[in-house]
Coordinates of C-alpha atoms in Angstrom, one line a residue:
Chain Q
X1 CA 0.0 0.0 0.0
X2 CA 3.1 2.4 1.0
X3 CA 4.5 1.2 -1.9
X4 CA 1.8 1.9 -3.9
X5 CA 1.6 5.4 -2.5
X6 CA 5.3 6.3 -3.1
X7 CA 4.9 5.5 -7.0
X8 CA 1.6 7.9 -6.9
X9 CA 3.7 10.7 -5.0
X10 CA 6.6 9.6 -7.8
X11 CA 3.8 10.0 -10.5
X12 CA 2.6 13.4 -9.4
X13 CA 6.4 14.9 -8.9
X14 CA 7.3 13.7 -12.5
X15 CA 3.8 15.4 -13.5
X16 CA 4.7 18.7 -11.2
X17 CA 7.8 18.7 -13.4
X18 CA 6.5 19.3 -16.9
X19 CA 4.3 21.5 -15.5
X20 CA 7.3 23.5 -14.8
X21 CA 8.9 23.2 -17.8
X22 CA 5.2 24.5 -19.2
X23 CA 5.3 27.2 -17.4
X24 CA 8.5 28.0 -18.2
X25 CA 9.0 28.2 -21.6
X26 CA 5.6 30.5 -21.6
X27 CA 6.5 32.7 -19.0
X28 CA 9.7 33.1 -21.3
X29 CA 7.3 33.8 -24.6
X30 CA 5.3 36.4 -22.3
X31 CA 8.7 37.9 -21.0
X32 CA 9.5 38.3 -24.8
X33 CA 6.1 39.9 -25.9
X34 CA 6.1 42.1 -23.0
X35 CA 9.9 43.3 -23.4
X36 CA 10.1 43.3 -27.4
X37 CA 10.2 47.0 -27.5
X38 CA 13.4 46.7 -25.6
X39 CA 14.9 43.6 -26.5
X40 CA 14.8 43.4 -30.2
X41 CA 17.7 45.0 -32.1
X42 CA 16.0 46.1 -34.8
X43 CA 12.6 48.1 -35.4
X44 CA 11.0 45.3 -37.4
X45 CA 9.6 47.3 -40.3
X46 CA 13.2 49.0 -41.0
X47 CA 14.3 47.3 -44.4
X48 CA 17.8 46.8 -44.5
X49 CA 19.6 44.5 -47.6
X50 CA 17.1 41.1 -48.6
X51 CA 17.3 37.5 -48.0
X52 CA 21.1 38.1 -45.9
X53 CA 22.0 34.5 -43.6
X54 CA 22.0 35.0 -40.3
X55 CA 25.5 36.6 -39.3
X56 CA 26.7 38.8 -36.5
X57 CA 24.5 41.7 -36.7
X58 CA 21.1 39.6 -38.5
X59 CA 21.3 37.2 -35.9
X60 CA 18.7 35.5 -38.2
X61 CA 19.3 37.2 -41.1
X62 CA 16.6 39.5 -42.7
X63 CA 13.7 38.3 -45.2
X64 CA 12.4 39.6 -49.1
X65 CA 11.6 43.4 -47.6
X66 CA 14.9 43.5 -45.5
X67 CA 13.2 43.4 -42.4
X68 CA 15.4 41.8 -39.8
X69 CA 13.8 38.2 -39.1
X70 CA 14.4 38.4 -35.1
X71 CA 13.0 41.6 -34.3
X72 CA 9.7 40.2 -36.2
X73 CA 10.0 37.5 -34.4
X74 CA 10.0 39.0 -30.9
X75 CA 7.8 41.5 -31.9
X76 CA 5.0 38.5 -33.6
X77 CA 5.4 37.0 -29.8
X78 CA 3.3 39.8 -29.0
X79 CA 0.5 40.1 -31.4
X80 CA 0.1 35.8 -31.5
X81 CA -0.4 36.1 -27.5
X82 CA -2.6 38.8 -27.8
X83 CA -4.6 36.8 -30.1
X84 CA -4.8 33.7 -28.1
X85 CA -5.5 35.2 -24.8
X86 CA -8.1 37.6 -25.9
X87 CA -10.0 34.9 -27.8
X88 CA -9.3 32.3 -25.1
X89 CA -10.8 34.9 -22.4
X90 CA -14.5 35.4 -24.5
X91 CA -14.1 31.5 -25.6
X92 CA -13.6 30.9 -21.4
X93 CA -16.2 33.5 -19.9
X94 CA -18.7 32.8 -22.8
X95 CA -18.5 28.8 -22.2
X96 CA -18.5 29.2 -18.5
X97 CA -21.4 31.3 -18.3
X98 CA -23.4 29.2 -20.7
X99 CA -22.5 25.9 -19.5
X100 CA -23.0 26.9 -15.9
X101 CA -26.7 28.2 -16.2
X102 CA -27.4 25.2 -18.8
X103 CA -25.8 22.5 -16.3
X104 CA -27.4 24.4 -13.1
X105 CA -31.4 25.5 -13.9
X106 CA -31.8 22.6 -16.7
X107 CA -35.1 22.3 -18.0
X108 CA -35.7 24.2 -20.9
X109 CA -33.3 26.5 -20.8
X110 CA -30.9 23.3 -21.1
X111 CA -32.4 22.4 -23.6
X112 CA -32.2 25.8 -25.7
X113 CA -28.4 26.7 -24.7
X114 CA -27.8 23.2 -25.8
X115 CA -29.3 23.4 -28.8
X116 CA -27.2 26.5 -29.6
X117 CA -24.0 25.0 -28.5
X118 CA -24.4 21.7 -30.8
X119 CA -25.1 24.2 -34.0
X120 CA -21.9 26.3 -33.0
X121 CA -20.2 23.0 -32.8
X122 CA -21.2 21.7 -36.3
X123 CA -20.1 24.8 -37.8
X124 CA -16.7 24.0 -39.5
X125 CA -15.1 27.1 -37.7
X126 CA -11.6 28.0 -40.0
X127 CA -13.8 27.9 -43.1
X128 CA -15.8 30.0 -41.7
X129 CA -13.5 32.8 -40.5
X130 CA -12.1 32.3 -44.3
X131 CA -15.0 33.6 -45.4
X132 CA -16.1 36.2 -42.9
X133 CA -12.3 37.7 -43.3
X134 CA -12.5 37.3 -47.1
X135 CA -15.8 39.5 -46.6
X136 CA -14.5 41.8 -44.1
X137 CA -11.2 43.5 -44.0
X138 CA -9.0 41.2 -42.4
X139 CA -8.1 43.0 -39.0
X140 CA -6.2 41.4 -36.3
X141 CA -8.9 42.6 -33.1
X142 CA -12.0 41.0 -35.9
X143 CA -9.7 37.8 -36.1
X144 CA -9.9 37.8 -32.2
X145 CA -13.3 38.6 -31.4
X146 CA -14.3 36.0 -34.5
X147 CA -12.2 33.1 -32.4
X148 CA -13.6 34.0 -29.1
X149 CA -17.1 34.0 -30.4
X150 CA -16.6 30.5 -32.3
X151 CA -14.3 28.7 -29.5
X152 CA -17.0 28.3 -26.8
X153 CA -18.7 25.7 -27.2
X154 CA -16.2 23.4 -25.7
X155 CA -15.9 24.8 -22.9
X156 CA -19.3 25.2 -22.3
X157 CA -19.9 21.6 -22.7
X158 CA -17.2 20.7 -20.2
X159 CA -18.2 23.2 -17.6
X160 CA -22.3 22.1 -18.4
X161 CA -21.3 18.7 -17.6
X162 CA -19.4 19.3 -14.4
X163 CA -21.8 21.6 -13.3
X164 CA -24.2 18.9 -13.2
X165 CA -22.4 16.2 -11.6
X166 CA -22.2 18.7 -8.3
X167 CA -25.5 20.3 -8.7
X168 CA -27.1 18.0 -6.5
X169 CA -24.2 17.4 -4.4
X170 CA -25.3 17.7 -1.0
X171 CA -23.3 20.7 0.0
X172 CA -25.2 22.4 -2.8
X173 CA -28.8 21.4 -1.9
X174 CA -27.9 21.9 1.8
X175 CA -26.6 25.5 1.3
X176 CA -30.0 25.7 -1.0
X177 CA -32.0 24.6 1.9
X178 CA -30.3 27.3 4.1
X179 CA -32.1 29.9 1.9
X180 CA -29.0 30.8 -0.1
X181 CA -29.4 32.6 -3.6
X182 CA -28.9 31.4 -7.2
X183 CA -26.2 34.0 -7.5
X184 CA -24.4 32.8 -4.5
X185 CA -24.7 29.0 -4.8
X186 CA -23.2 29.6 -8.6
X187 CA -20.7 32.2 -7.5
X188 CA -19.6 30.6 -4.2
X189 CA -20.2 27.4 -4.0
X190 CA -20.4 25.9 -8.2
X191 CA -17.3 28.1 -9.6
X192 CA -14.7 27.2 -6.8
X193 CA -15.6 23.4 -7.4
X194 CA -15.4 23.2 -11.1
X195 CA -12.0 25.8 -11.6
X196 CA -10.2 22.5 -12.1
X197 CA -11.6 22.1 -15.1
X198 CA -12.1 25.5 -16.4
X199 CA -8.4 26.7 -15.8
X200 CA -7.1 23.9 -17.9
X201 CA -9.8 23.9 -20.5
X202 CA -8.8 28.1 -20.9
X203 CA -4.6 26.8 -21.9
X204 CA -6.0 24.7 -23.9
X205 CA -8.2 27.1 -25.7
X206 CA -5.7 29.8 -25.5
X207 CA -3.3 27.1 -27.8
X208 CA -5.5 25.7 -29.9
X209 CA -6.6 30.4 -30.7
X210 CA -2.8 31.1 -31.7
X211 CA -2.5 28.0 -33.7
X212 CA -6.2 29.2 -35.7
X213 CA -4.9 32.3 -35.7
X214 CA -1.5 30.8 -37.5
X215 CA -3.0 29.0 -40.1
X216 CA -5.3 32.0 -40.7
X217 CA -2.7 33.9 -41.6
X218 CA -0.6 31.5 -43.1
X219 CA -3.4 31.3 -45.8
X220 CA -3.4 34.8 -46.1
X221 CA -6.1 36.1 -44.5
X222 CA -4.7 37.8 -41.5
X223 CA -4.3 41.1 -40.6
X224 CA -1.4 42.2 -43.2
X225 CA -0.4 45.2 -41.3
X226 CA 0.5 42.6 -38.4
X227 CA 3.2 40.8 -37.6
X228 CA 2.3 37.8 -36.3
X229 CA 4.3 34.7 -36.6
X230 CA 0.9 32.8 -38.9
X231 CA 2.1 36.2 -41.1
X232 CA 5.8 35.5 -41.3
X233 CA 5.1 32.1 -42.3
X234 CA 3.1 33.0 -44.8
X235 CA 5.4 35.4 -45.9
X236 CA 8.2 32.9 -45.8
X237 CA 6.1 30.7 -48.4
X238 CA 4.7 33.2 -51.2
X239 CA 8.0 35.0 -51.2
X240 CA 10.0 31.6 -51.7
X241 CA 11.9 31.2 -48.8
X242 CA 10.5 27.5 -48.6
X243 CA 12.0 27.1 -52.3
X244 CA 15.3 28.7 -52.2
X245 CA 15.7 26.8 -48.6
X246 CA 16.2 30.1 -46.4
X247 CA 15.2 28.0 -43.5
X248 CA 16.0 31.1 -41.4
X249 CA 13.1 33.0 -42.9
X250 CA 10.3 29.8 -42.4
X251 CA 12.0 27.5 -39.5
X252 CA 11.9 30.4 -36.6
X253 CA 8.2 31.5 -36.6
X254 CA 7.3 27.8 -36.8
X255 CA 8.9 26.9 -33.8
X256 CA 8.0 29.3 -32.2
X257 CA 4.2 28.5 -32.8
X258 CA 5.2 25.3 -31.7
X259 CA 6.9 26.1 -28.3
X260 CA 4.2 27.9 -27.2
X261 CA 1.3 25.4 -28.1
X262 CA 3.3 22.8 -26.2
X263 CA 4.3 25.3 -23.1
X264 CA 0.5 25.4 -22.9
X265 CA -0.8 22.0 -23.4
X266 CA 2.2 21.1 -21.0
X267 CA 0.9 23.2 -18.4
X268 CA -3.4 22.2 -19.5
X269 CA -2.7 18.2 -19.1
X270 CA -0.3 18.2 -15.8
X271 CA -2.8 20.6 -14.0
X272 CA -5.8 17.7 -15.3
X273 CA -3.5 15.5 -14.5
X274 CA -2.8 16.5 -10.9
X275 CA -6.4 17.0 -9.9
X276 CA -6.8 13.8 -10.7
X277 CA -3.9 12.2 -8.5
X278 CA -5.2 14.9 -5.6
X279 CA -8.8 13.1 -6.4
X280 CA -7.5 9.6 -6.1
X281 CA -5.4 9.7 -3.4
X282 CA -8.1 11.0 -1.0
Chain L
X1 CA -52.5 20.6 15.7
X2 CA -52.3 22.2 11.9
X3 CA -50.6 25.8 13.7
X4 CA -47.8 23.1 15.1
X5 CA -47.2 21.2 12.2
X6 CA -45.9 20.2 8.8
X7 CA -48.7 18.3 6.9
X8 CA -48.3 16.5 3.5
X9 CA -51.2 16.2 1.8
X10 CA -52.0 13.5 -0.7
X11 CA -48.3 14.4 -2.5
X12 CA -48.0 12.8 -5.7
X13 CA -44.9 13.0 -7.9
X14 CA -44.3 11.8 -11.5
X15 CA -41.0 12.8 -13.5
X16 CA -41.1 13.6 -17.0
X17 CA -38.5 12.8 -20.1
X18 CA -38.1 14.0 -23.7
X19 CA -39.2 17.2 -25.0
X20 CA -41.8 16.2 -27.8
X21 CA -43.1 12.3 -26.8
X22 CA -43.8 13.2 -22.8
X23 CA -43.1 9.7 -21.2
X24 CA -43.6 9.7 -17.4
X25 CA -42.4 8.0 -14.4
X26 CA -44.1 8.0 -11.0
X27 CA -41.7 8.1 -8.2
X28 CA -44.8 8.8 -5.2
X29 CA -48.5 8.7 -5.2
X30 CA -50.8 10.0 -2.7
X31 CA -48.6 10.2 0.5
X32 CA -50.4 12.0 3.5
X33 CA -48.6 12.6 6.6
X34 CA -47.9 15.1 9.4
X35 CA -44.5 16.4 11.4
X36 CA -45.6 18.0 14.9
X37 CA -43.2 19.9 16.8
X38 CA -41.1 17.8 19.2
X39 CA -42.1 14.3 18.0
X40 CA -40.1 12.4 15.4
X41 CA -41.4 10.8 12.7
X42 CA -39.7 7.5 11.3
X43 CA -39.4 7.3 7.3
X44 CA -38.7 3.8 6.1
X45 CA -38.0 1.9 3.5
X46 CA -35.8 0.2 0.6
X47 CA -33.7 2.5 -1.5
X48 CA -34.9 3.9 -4.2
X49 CA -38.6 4.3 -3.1
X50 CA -38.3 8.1 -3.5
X51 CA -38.0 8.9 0.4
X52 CA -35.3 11.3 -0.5
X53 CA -37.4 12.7 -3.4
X54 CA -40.4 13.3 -0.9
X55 CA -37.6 15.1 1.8
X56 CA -37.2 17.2 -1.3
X57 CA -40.4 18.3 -1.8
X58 CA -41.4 18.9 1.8
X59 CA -37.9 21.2 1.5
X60 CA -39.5 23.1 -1.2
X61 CA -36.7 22.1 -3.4
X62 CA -39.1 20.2 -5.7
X63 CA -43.0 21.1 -6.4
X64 CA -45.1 17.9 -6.1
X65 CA -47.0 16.6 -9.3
X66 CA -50.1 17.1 -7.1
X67 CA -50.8 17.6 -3.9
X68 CA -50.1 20.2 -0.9
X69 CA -47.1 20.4 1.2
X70 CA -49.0 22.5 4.7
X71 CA -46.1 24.5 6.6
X72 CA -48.1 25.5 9.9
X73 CA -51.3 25.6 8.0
X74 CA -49.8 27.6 4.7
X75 CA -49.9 25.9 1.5
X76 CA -46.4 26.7 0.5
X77 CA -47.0 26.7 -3.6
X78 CA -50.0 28.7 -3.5
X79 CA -48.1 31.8 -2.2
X80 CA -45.7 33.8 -3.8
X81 CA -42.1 32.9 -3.9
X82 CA -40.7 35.3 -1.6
X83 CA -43.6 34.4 1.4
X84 CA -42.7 30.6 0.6
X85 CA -38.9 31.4 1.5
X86 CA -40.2 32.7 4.4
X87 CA -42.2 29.4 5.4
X88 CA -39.6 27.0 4.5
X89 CA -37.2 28.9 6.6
X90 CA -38.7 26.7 9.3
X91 CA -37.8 23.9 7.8
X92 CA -34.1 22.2 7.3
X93 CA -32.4 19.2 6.1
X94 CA -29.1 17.3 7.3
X95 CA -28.2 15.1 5.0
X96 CA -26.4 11.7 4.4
X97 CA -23.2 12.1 3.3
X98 CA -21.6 14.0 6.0
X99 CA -18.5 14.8 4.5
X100 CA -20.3 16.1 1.6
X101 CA -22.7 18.4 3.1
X102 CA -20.0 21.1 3.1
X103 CA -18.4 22.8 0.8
X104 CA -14.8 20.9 -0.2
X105 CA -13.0 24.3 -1.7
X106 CA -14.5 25.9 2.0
X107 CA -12.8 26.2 6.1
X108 CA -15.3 25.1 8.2
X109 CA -14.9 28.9 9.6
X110 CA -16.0 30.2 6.0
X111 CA -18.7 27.5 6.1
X112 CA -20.2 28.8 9.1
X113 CA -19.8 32.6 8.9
X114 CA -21.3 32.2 5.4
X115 CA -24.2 31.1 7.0
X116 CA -24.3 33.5 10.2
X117 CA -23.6 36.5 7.2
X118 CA -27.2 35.2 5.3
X119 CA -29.4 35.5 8.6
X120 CA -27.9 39.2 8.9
X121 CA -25.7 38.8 11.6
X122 CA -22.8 41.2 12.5
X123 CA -19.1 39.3 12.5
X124 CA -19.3 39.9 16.6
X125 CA -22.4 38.7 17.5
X126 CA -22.4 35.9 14.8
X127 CA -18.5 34.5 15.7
X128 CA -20.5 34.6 19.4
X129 CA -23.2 32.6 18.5
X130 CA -21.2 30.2 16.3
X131 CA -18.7 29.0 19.0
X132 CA -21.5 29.0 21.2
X133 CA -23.3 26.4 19.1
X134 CA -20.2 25.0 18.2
X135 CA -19.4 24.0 22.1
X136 CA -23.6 23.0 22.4
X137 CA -22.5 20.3 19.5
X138 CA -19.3 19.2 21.2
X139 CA -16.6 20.7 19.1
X140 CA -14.1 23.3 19.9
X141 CA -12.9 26.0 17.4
X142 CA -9.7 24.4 17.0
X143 CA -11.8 23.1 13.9
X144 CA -11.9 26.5 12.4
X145 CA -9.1 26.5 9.5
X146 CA -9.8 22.9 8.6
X147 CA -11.3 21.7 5.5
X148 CA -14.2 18.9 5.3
X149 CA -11.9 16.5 4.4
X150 CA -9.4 17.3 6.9
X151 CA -12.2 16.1 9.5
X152 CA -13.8 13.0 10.4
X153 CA -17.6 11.9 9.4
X154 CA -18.8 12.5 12.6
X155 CA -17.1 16.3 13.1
X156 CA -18.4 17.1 9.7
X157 CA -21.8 15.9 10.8
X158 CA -21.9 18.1 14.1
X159 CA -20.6 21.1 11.7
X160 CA -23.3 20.3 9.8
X161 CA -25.8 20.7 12.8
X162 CA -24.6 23.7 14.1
X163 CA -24.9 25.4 11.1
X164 CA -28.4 24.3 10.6
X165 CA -28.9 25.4 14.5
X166 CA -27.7 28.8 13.3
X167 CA -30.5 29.2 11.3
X168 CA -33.0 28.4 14.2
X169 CA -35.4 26.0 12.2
X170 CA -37.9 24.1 13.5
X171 CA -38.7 21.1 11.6
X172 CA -35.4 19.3 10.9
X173 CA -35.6 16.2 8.4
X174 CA -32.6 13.8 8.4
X175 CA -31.8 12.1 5.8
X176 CA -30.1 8.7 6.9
X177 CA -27.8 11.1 9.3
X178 CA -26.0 8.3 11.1
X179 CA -25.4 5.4 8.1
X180 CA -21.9 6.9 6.9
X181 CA -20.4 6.8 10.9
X182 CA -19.4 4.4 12.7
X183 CA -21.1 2.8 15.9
X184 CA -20.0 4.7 18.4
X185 CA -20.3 7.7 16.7
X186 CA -23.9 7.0 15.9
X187 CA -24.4 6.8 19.5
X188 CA -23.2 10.2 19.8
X189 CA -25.1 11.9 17.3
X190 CA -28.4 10.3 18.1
X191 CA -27.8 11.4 21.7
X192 CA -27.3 15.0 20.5
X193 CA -30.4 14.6 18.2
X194 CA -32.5 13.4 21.2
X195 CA -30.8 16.8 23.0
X196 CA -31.2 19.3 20.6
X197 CA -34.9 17.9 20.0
X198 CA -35.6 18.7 23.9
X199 CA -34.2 21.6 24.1
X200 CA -36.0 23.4 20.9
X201 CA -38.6 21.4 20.2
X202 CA -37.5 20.1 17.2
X203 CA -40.1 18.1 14.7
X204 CA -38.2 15.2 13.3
X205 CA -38.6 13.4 9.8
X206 CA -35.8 10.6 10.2
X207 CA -35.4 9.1 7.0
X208 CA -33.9 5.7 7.4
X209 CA -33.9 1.7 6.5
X210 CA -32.0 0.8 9.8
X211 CA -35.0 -0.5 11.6
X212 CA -33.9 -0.6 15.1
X213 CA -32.8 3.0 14.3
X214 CA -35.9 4.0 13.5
X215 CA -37.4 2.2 16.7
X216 CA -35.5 3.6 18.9
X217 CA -36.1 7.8 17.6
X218 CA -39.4 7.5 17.1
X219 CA -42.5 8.3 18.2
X220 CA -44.3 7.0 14.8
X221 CA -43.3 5.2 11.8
X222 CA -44.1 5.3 8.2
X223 CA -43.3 2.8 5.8
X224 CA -43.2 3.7 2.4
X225 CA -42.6 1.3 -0.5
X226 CA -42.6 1.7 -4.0
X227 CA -43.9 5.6 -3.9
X228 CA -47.2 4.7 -1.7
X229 CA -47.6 4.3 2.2
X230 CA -48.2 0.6 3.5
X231 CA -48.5 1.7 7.1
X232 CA -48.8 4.2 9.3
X233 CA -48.9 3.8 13.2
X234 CA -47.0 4.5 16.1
X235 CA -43.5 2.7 16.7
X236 CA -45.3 -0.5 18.6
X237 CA -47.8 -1.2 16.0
X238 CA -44.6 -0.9 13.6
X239 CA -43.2 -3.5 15.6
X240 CA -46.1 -5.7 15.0
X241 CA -46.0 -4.9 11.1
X242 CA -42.4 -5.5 10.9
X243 CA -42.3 -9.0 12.9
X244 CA -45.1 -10.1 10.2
X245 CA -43.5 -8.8 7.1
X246 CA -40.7 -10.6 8.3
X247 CA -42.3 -13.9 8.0
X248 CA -43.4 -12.9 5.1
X249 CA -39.9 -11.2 4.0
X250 CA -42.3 -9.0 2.6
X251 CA -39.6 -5.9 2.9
X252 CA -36.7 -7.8 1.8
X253 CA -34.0 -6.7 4.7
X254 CA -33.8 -7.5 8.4

């Protein structure tokens, strides 16, 4: 049993690790969009000689306009979080609201807010926003609000469900025999119970934002006065730098995109992860 | 006897599924009976006969198909909502799972205050009143920063009674209050129950299937099975009933 218990402890520190890791490559990425005024050596828009290698003083070389690769770079840091958080905070506090007065008054209202949440889930959601930017002038805030308002109904499924499993938890109908409100019971004693799921579910959605984003842009559709790092790979592959293999032009804004998708579902799972070894070992 | 008690009359309750082809399911039919202040009625029966279902209702926490739920002569759904919160203020449930009656994420100090806070109480006189009620259920404050899960079954259960004695109700229905504690802690909170009823005349609905329980609390029994009554009486005719179902193993548990 001890032994059993060791391996769980084991488990969780292994889990607590990534989690760190997580958390520290973003906390990096968010050190970078913060400080890229300061950091970068170059204004990003100042067009020096085209397609140079990295060397000494490009320390990624520059691209077809002359701009100088790392500056965009740092600077893209900023607009791609931007993008993700903002979406992932209307996708979060749409899907929470939603799900919770679905999951907690049922009934017909259930049944309405659900109804709505399956359509917005069988809407094929990048096509759309192809269209709708095709229609409109692509502009990074429309990009945003158009992923918040499409990226909900997840969420709100998750939190509907959980909301529901504890709704007629005793502590809830106890505190509802006490004579407490609606407002309070949801505000007090629903939200604190189900944050485990919600705070994950929001890293999640903040990941999966940047990475629309990115292929929004990549095909073209972004906001072109932007520099985000969807742009600079799309960019990288009209201009040729994917043919004439200046992998310092296409390789950087890709990892990037990368890292901090992974930094996030690092620090989504292990915090899933250790709710459930918290659950399990009590 | 109406002024002094809670009377269910005739309560029937059916559940509906699926939004076009209404199918129905009927968990009670036709259940009549009366809490009076300072007696304890014994609820009885196998799971799933809706016992918990009819606490609800008389809680006010579900409406009854048909039927009326009297709280000291008012008919609590044929008044408005805010004069039915004022009714069923009189009314209060413990429940089962003791460790689950409070709020995980909550101290038991939060827990409590909470509660003092909704029946307008300022922090001095309701921190006074809560250790006093917490020494009247035989725990100290020492249990203040703790979480539920950080105390045993039978501390969570005697949180769980202070904070309903906060509230001063006067009809308390419990909900199988002993079954997740151990003996000797059942002891214990069925000696405070018997107290606490003294003291503030507490009507009783104990909702149970320990039968001895159930014969030693109360002062009459009801035996419900599959959502209708098949007796009413005091505890010695129950004793009667249940010796002959027992032949008959008409109940299906000792």
């Amino acid at each position: 049993m001890t032994h059993h218990i060791e391996e769980l402890k084991k488990y969780a520190i292994s889990k607590l690790n990534l989690n760190a890791i997580g958390i520290t490559i973003f906390l990096l990425f968010l050190f970078i969009a913060i400080a890229a005024g300061i950091i970068s050596p170059y204004n990003p828009w100042i067009r020096f000689e085209p397609y140079i290698p990295p060397n000494s003083s490009h320390f990624l070389g520059t691209n077809d306009m002359g701009n100088d690769i790392l500056s965009e770079l740092l600077f893209g840091a900023r607009v791609s979080l931007i993008v993700g958080f903002g979406a992932s905070i209307i996708a979060t506090v749409l899907g929470v609201i939603i799900g919770i007065v679905s999951g907690y008054y049922r009934g017909m209202m259930d049944e309405i807010l659900m109804a709505i949440t399956d359509i917005y889930l069988m809407i094929p959601r990048i096509p759309l926003i192809i269209i709708l930017a095709a229609l409109m002038r692509p502009n990074f805030w429309l990009i945003m609000l158009l992923i918040g308002f499409l990226w909900w109904p997840t969420t709100a499924r998750v939190v509907r469900s959980s909301t529901m499993q504890i709704r007629d938890a005793s502590f809830i109908l106890s505190v509802k025999s006490l004579g407490f409100s609606d407002k309070h019971i949801i505000l007090s004693e629903i939200l604190p119970n189900i944050n485990h799921v919600i705070i994950p579910k929001f890293m999640l959605t903040i990941a999966s934002a940047m990475f629309s984003e990115a292929s929004i842009s990549f095909l073209g559709l972004g906001d072109p006065t932007m520099k985000s790092w969807g742009m600079m790979l799309n960019f990288a592959f009209m201009k040729g730098g994917l043919i004439n293999e200046m992998w310092w032009w296409y390789l950087p804004p890709g990892l990037c995109i990368v890292a901090v998708v992974f930094s996030l579902m690092l620090i989504g799972f292990s915090l899933e992860e250790k709710e459930n070894i918290v659950l399990g070992l009590e | 006897m109406l002024l002094i008690s809670v009377v269910v009359d005739c309560v029937s309750k059916s559940y509906s599924y699926g939004l076009f082809s209404k199918r129905y399911d009927k968990i009670l039919s036709d259940i009549s009976l009366e809490i009076t202040k300072g007696k304890t009625v014994g609820l009885i029966g196998p799971s799933g006969v809706g016992k918990t279902t009819l606490a609800k209702i008389i809680m006010g926490l579900e409406k009854p198909t048909s039927g009326k739920i009297l709280i000291e002569g008012t008919d609590i759904w044929h008044i408005s909502s805010e004069d039915r919160n004022i009714s069923l203020k009189k009314i209060k449930m413990v429940f089962q799972d003791s460790q689950g009656s409070l709020n995980p994420k909550k101290t038991i100090k939060q827990s409590l205050y909470e509660t003092a806070n909704l029946m307008g109480l300022d922090v001095f006189k309701g921190e006074s009143l809560i250790l006093e009620l917490l020494d009247r259920v035989g725990l100290s404050s020492d249990i203040f920063c703790r979480y539920p899960h950080q105390i045993s079954g039978g501390q969570n259960q005697r949180v769980a009674l202070a904070r309903i004695l906060l509230v001063k109700p006067e009809y308390v229905i419990l909900d199988e209050p002993t079954s997740a504690l151990d003996i000797a802690v059942q002891a214990q909170i069925l000696e405070l129950l018997n107290n606490l009823q003294k003291e503030n005349n507490f009507g009783y609905l104990l909702i149970s299937h320990n039968i001895p329980l159930i014969e030693f609390m109360s002062d009459k029994v009801v035996v419900l099975d599959k959502g209708s009554i098949i007796f009413q009486g005091d505890t010695k005719e129950f004793t009667k009933f249940n010796s002959l179902k027992n032949k008959n193993n008409f109940i299906g548990y000792k």
